[in-house]
């Protein structure tokens, strides 16, 4: 979602304000990391970020998406799906949804687009992207509610209800698989 917002921001902002914003953003990151940093060496921050990106080389990790539907939960990203590795499908979808979102942003005059487009990106990425966990869908639900608030279009509420039920079942399934029935009963 960040690349979309950045494109829109830089498109609508003058260079001086954009440069100041980037500087403030970087300063904020480094100030927040400062208590966890020994000396002036912030390399750990980048190492942690990139290590996290490579830590789950799987098509899906407990997410109810297209790969889980075809039995690829915890399967490697190079596992073939419709003749191509899941990783290739994911990259194609990332490219496609990003280009579509930029086009949709430019063409749409609706003010709800600022919430609906990120919802769409998250949902499509969740459905077709690799390395997905069940928890990655939470922000999409919030964005869908904001889409309703700013449009009053009841279709967003129906979509929210359906997607919430689906997500609830996904999270409940993960919880049940990782906790015994006794722990779930005790938690209730």
Short mmCIF file of C-alpha atoms in Angstrom, two decimals:
data_model
loop_
_atom_site.label_atom_id
_atom_site.label_comp_id
_atom_site.label_asym_id
_atom_site.label_seq_id
_atom_site.Cartn_x
_atom_site.Cartn_y
_atom_site.Cartn_z
CA UNK A 1 0.00 0.00 0.00
CA UNK A 2 2.86 2.34 0.82
CA UNK A 3 4.05 2.63 -2.81
CA UNK A 4 0.57 3.74 -3.89
CA UNK A 5 0.35 6.38 -1.18
CA UNK A 6 3.89 7.54 -1.94
CA UNK A 7 3.09 7.92 -5.64
CA UNK A 8 -0.02 9.93 -4.84
CA UNK A 9 1.82 12.02 -2.27
CA UNK A 10 4.73 12.86 -4.56
CA UNK A 11 2.33 13.56 -7.41
CA UNK A 12 0.40 16.12 -5.34
CA UNK A 13 3.26 17.65 -3.34
CA UNK A 14 6.05 20.04 -4.30
CA UNK A 15 9.64 18.79 -4.16
CA UNK A 16 10.62 20.80 -1.05
CA UNK A 17 7.74 19.45 1.03
CA UNK A 18 8.36 15.90 -0.24
CA UNK A 19 12.07 16.09 0.68
CA UNK A 20 11.19 17.42 4.14
CA UNK A 21 8.67 14.60 4.62
CA UNK A 22 11.23 11.95 3.65
CA UNK A 23 13.73 13.47 6.09
CA UNK A 24 11.20 13.54 8.92
CA UNK A 25 10.20 9.95 8.16
CA UNK A 26 13.81 8.70 8.22
CA UNK A 27 14.54 10.67 11.40
CA UNK A 28 11.48 9.10 13.06
CA UNK A 29 12.62 5.58 12.15
CA UNK A 30 16.10 6.17 13.52
CA UNK A 31 14.86 7.91 16.69
CA UNK A 32 12.50 5.01 17.42
CA UNK A 33 15.35 2.53 16.86
CA UNK A 34 17.84 4.51 18.95
CA UNK A 35 17.00 2.90 22.34
CA UNK A 36 17.72 -0.51 20.80
CA UNK A 37 20.96 0.48 19.08
CA UNK A 38 24.48 0.21 20.46
CA UNK A 39 26.50 3.20 19.33
CA UNK A 40 26.00 4.77 15.92
CA UNK A 41 25.57 1.41 14.13
CA UNK A 42 22.04 1.05 12.74
CA UNK A 43 22.96 -1.87 10.44
CA UNK A 44 21.06 -4.26 12.73
CA UNK A 45 17.84 -2.55 11.69
CA UNK A 46 18.37 -3.37 8.02
CA UNK A 47 19.60 -6.89 8.83
CA UNK A 48 16.48 -7.53 10.91
CA UNK A 49 14.22 -6.22 8.16
CA UNK A 50 15.80 -8.34 5.42
CA UNK A 51 16.07 -11.43 7.64
CA UNK A 52 12.34 -11.16 8.30
CA UNK A 53 11.63 -10.96 4.56
CA UNK A 54 13.51 -14.22 3.93
CA UNK A 55 12.35 -16.10 7.02
CA UNK A 56 9.19 -17.59 5.50
CA UNK A 57 9.91 -19.03 2.06
CA UNK A 58 6.46 -20.64 1.79
CA UNK A 59 3.52 -20.21 -0.55
CA UNK A 60 1.20 -19.69 2.39
CA UNK A 61 1.45 -19.96 6.15
CA UNK A 62 -2.04 -20.70 7.48
CA UNK A 63 -3.80 -18.15 5.24
CA UNK A 64 -7.03 -19.17 3.55
CA UNK A 65 -5.91 -18.19 0.07
CA UNK A 66 -5.62 -19.78 -3.37
CA UNK A 67 -2.55 -21.80 -2.40
CA UNK A 68 -4.18 -23.21 0.76
CA UNK A 69 -7.23 -24.09 -1.33
CA UNK A 70 -5.00 -26.35 -3.42
CA UNK A 71 -3.22 -27.91 -0.43
CA UNK A 72 -0.07 -25.78 -0.53
CA UNK A 73 -0.04 -24.63 3.10
CA UNK A 74 3.65 -24.57 4.18
CA UNK A 75 4.68 -25.60 0.64
CA UNK A 76 7.78 -23.84 -0.71
CA UNK A 77 7.38 -20.78 -2.93
CA UNK A 78 8.91 -22.73 -5.80
CA UNK A 79 6.15 -25.34 -5.64
CA UNK A 80 4.47 -25.45 -9.04
CA UNK A 81 0.96 -24.11 -9.32
CA UNK A 82 -0.72 -24.08 -12.74
CA UNK A 83 2.63 -24.85 -14.46
CA UNK A 84 4.57 -22.01 -12.77
CA UNK A 85 6.13 -21.64 -9.32
CA UNK A 86 3.88 -19.89 -6.80
CA UNK A 87 6.54 -17.18 -6.50
CA UNK A 88 6.10 -16.24 -10.18
CA UNK A 89 2.32 -15.98 -9.80
CA UNK A 90 2.82 -13.78 -6.77
CA UNK A 91 5.17 -11.38 -8.59
CA UNK A 92 2.76 -11.18 -11.52
CA UNK A 93 -0.14 -10.38 -9.19
CA UNK A 94 1.89 -7.76 -7.30
CA UNK A 95 2.71 -6.05 -10.58
CA UNK A 96 -0.84 -6.33 -11.89
CA UNK A 97 -2.62 -5.05 -8.78
CA UNK A 98 -0.16 -2.16 -8.41
CA UNK A 99 -0.64 -1.03 -12.00
CA UNK A 100 -4.41 -1.48 -11.77
CA UNK A 101 -4.52 0.50 -8.50
CA UNK A 102 -2.57 3.39 -9.98
CA UNK A 103 -4.87 3.41 -13.02
CA UNK A 104 -7.97 3.20 -10.82
CA UNK A 105 -6.72 6.04 -8.63
CA UNK A 106 -6.20 8.30 -11.64
CA UNK A 107 -9.54 7.42 -13.28
CA UNK A 108 -11.80 7.46 -10.23
CA UNK A 109 -13.27 10.67 -8.88
CA UNK A 110 -14.70 9.04 -5.77
CA UNK A 111 -13.29 10.05 -2.41
CA UNK A 112 -13.73 6.47 -1.15
CA UNK A 113 -10.90 5.34 -3.42
CA UNK A 114 -8.30 6.29 -0.81
CA UNK A 115 -9.67 3.45 1.38
CA UNK A 116 -11.00 1.04 -1.23
CA UNK A 117 -7.79 0.81 -3.29
CA UNK A 118 -5.63 -0.24 -0.31
CA UNK A 119 -8.36 -2.71 0.68
CA UNK A 120 -8.23 -4.15 -2.82
CA UNK A 121 -4.42 -4.37 -2.78
CA UNK A 122 -4.35 -6.16 0.56
CA UNK A 123 -7.12 -8.58 -0.38
CA UNK A 124 -5.66 -9.47 -3.78
CA UNK A 125 -2.19 -9.84 -2.27
CA UNK A 126 -3.61 -12.02 0.49
CA UNK A 127 -5.40 -14.19 -2.04
CA UNK A 128 -2.58 -14.61 -4.58
CA UNK A 129 0.64 -13.48 -2.88
CA UNK A 130 3.18 -15.84 -1.31
CA UNK A 131 4.36 -15.71 2.32
CA UNK A 132 0.85 -14.91 3.56
CA UNK A 133 -0.27 -15.38 7.15
CA UNK A 134 -3.87 -15.26 8.31
CA UNK A 135 -3.25 -12.05 10.27
CA UNK A 136 -2.40 -10.01 7.17
CA UNK A 137 -6.09 -9.53 6.36
CA UNK A 138 -6.99 -7.48 9.45
CA UNK A 139 -6.16 -4.08 7.89
CA UNK A 140 -8.33 -4.89 4.87
CA UNK A 141 -11.37 -5.24 7.10
CA UNK A 142 -10.78 -1.83 8.66
CA UNK A 143 -10.28 -0.23 5.24
CA UNK A 144 -13.53 -1.82 4.06
CA UNK A 145 -15.39 -0.23 6.97
CA UNK A 146 -13.89 3.17 6.14
CA UNK A 147 -14.99 2.63 2.53
CA UNK A 148 -18.54 2.27 3.80
CA UNK A 149 -18.30 5.28 6.14
CA UNK A 150 -17.17 7.57 3.34
CA UNK A 151 -19.56 6.23 0.69
CA UNK A 152 -22.60 4.89 2.59
CA UNK A 153 -22.73 2.16 -0.06
CA UNK A 154 -24.32 -0.87 1.62
CA UNK A 155 -22.41 -3.26 -0.64
CA UNK A 156 -19.33 -2.50 1.47
CA UNK A 157 -21.17 -3.67 4.60
CA UNK A 158 -22.21 -6.93 2.93
CA UNK A 159 -18.66 -7.47 1.68
CA UNK A 160 -17.35 -6.65 5.16
CA UNK A 161 -19.71 -9.20 6.73
CA UNK A 162 -18.74 -11.95 4.29
CA UNK A 163 -15.03 -11.27 4.55
CA UNK A 164 -15.18 -11.00 8.36
CA UNK A 165 -16.85 -14.40 8.62
CA UNK A 166 -14.28 -15.92 6.29
CA UNK A 167 -11.42 -14.33 8.21
CA UNK A 168 -12.88 -15.41 11.53
CA UNK A 169 -13.02 -19.01 10.31
CA UNK A 170 -9.41 -18.75 9.10
CA UNK A 171 -8.15 -17.41 12.44
CA UNK A 172 -10.25 -19.92 14.41
CA UNK A 173 -8.83 -22.77 12.32
CA UNK A 174 -5.26 -21.60 13.00
CA UNK A 175 -6.05 -21.26 16.70
CA UNK A 176 -7.60 -24.73 16.84
CA UNK A 177 -4.65 -26.25 14.98
CA UNK A 178 -2.12 -24.70 17.36
CA UNK A 179 -3.98 -25.08 20.64
CA UNK A 180 -5.73 -28.12 21.91
CA UNK A 181 -9.48 -28.17 22.44
CA UNK A 182 -8.92 -27.91 26.18
CA UNK A 183 -6.91 -24.66 25.89
CA UNK A 184 -9.58 -23.11 23.64
CA UNK A 185 -12.35 -24.08 26.07
CA UNK A 186 -10.38 -22.67 29.02
CA UNK A 187 -9.77 -19.42 27.11
CA UNK A 188 -13.50 -18.96 26.59
#
